[in-house]
Coordinates of C-alpha atoms in Angstrom, one line a residue:
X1171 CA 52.5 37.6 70.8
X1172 CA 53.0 40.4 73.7
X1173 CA 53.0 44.1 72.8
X1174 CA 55.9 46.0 73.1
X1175 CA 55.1 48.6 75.6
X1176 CA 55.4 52.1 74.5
X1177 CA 58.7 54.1 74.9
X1178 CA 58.8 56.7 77.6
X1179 CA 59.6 60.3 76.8
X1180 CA 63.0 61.1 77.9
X1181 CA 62.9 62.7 80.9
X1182 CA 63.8 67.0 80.4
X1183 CA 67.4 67.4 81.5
X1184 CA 67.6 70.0 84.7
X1185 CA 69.0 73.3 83.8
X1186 CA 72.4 73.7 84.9
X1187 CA 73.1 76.9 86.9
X1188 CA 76.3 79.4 85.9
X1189 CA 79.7 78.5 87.6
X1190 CA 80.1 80.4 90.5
X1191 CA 83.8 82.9 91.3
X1192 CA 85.1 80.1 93.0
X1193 CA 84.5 77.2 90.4
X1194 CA 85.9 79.5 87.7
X1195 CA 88.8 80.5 89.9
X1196 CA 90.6 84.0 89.7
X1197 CA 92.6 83.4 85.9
X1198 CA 90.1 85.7 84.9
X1199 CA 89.4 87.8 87.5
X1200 CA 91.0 90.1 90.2
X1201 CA 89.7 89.2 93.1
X1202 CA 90.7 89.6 97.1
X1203 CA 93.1 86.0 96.8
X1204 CA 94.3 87.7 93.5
X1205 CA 95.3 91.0 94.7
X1206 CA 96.6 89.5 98.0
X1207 CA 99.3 87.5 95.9
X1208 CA 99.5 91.0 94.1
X1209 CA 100.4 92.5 97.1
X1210 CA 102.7 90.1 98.4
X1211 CA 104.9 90.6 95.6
X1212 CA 105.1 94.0 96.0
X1213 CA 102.9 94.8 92.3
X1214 CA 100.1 97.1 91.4
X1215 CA 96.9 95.1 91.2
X1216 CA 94.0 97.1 90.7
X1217 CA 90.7 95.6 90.9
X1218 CA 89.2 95.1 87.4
X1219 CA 92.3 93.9 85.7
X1220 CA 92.9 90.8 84.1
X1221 CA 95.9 90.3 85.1
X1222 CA 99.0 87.4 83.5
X1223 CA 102.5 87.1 83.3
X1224 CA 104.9 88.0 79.7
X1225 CA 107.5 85.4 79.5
X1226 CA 110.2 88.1 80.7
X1227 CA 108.3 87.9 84.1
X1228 CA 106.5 91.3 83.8
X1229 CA 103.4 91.8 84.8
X1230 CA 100.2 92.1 81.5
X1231 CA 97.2 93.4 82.1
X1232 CA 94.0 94.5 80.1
X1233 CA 93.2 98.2 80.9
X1234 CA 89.2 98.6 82.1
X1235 CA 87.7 101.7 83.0
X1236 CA 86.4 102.0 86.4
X1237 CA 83.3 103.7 87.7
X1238 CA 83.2 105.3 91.3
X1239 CA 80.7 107.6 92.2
X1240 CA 79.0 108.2 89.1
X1241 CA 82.9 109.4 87.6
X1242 CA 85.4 107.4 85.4
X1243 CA 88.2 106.6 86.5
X1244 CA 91.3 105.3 84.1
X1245 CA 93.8 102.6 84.6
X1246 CA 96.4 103.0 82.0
X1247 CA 99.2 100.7 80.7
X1248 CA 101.3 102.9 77.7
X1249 CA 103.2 101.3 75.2
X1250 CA 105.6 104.5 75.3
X1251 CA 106.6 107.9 76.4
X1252 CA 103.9 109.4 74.4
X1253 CA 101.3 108.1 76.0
X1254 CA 102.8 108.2 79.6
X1255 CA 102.5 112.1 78.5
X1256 CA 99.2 112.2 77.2
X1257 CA 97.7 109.9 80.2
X1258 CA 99.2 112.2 83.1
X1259 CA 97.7 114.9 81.9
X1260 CA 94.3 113.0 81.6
X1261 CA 92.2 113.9 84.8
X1262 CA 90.6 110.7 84.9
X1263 CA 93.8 109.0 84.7
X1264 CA 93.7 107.8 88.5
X1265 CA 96.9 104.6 87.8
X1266 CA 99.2 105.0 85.4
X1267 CA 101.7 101.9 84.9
X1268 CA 104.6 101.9 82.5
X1269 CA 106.8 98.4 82.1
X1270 CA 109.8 98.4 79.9
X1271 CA 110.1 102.3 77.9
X1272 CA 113.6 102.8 78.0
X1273 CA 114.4 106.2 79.1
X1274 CA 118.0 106.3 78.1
X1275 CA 118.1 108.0 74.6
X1276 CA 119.0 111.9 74.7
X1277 CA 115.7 112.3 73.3
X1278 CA 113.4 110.6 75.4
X1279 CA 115.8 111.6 78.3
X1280 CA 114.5 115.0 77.9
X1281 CA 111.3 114.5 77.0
X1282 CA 110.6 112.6 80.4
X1283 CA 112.6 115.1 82.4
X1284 CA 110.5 118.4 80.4
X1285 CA 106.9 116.9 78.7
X1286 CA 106.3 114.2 82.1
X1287 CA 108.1 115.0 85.1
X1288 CA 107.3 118.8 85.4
X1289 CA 104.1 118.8 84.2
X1290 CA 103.5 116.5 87.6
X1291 CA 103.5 119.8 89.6
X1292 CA 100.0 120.5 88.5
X1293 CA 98.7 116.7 88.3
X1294 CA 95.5 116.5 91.0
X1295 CA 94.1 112.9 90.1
X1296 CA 96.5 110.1 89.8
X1297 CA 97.2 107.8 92.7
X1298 CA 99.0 105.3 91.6
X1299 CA 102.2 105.5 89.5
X1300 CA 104.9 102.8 88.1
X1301 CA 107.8 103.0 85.9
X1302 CA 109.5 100.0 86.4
X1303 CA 112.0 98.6 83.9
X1304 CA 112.5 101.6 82.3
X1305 CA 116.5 102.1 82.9
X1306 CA 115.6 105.3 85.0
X1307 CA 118.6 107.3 86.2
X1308 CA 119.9 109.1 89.4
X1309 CA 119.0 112.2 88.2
X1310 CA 115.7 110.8 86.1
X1311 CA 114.2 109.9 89.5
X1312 CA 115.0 112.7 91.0
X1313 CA 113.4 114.9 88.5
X1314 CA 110.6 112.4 89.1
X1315 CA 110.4 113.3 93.0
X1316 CA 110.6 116.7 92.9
X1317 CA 107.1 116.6 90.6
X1318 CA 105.9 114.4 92.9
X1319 CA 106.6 117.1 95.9
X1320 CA 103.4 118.2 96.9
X1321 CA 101.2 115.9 95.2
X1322 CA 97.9 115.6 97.0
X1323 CA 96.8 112.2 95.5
X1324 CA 99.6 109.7 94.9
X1325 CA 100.0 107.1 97.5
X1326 CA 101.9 104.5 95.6
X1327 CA 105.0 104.8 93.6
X1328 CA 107.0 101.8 91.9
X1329 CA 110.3 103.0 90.7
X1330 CA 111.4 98.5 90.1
X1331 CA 114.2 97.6 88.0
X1332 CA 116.0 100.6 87.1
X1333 CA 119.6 102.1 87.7
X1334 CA 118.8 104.8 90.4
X1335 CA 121.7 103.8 93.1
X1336 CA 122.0 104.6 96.8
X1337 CA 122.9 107.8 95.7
X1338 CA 119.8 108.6 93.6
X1339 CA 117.4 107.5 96.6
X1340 CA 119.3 109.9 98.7
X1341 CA 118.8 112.7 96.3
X1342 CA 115.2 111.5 95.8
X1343 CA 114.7 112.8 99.6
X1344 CA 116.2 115.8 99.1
X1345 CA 113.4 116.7 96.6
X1346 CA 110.2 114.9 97.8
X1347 CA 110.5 115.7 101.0
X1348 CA 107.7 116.9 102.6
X1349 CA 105.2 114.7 101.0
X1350 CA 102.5 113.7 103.2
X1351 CA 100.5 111.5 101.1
X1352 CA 103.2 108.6 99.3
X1353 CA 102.3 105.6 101.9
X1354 CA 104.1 103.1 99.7
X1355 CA 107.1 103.2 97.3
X1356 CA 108.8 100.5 95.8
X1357 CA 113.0 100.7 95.0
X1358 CA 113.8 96.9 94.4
X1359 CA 116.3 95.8 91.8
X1360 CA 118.2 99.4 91.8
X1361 CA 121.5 98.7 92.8
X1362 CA 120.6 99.9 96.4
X1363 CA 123.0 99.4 99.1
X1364 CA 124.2 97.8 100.9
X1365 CA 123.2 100.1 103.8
X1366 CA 119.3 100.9 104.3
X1367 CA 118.3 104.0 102.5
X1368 CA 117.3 105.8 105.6
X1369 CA 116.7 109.5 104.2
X1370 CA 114.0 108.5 102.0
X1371 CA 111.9 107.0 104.8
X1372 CA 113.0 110.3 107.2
X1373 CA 111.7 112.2 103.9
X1374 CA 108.1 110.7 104.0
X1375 CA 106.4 110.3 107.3
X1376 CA 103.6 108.6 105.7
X1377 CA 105.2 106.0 104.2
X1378 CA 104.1 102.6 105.4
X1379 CA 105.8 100.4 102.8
X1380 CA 109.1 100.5 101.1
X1381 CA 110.7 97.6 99.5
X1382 CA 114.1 97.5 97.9
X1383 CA 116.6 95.0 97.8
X1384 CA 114.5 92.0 98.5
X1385 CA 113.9 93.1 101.3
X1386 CA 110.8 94.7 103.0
X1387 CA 110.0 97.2 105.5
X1388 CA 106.9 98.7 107.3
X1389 CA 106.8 102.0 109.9
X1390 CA 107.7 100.0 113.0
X1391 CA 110.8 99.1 111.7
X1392 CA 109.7 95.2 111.1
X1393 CA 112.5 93.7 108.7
X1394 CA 111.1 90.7 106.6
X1395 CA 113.7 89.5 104.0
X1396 CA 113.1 86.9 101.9

């Protein structure tokens, strides 16, 4: 009779090494294809933030804390008015992005005129700001601008999907005019038009970027619409 040989050990299995950024893909990550698209659409993306979409189209995000140059820095997402309040007057608070707080109550009207636009006078740290969806008013944004006057940080504002009118983007200029720092400001899905709301880009010589009424404009007066 022949011997059955003996069995060889199984062979050790090579360790596998961690999927890299590009096999997991940017679901779970903000990176530069991420905030591109981010861009493109005209939305706040900052780096650091998970970012998905509500089924109302909105954008959701995860706030994160941030660390540059040994200091904290905040990106904050309030549920309501309160904390829109309470962030603002943060100093680490450097993005602050509100989606859906309706504004319209006689209650919240003033407290958003008195507790979070005037307060913005002495504001030093936040550079980004959106309140989009938040039925704002004529005179709501304008009371927003004039806080915004001399503010020597804010460079992007995103005022989407509220009921300011041509007329409250002309009154808008009237106050924040002056400001040298605002390079990008958002005004789509306002009711604007149907002529171009030049007084607010006379207003701000910075400005680089306004969008409103699906349509897009940069300094040298290159029109995309899509």
């Amino acid at each position: 009779m022949k011997k059955k040989g003996l069995l060889s050990p199984p062979k050790p299995q090579a360790l596998q090494a961690p999927p890299t950024d590009t096999e997991l893909g940017t679901a779970d990550k903000s990176g530069d294809e991420l905030l591109s698209r981010m861009e493109d659409a005209s939305l706040s993306s900052p780096a650091g933030i998970t970012l998905r979409r509500r089924p109302d189209g909105s954008p959701e995000a995860s706030p994160v804390q941030a660390k540059s140059d040994g200091k904290e820095e905040k990106i904050v997402y309030p549920k309501d008015l309160e904390q829109m309040i309470m962030a603002s007057s943060i100093p680490a608070t450097k993005e602050l992005h509100a989606f859906h707080i309706k504004m319209n109550g006689s209650l919240i009207y003033s407290k958003f005129m008195n507790d979070f636009c005037k307060p913005l006078v002495f504001n030093v740290s936040l550079e980004i700001l959106t309140v989009s969806d938040c039925e704002l008013a004529a005179d709501q944004a304008n009371r927003l601008a004039t806080g915004l006057k001399n503010h020597p940080t804010l460079r992007r504002l995103c005022l989407r999907g509220n009921t300011i009118r041509s007329g409250g983007v002309d009154l808008m200029a009237g106050s924040i005019k002056g400001n040298t720092r605002l390079t990008s400001l958002d005004l789509d899905e306002n009711a604007i038009g149907p002529a171009f709301p030049m007084s607010i880009i006379l207003a701000l010589p910075s400005l680089s970027k306004l969008v409103f009424s699906e349509s897009f404009l940069v300094r040298d007066q290159t029109m995309l619409v899509w």
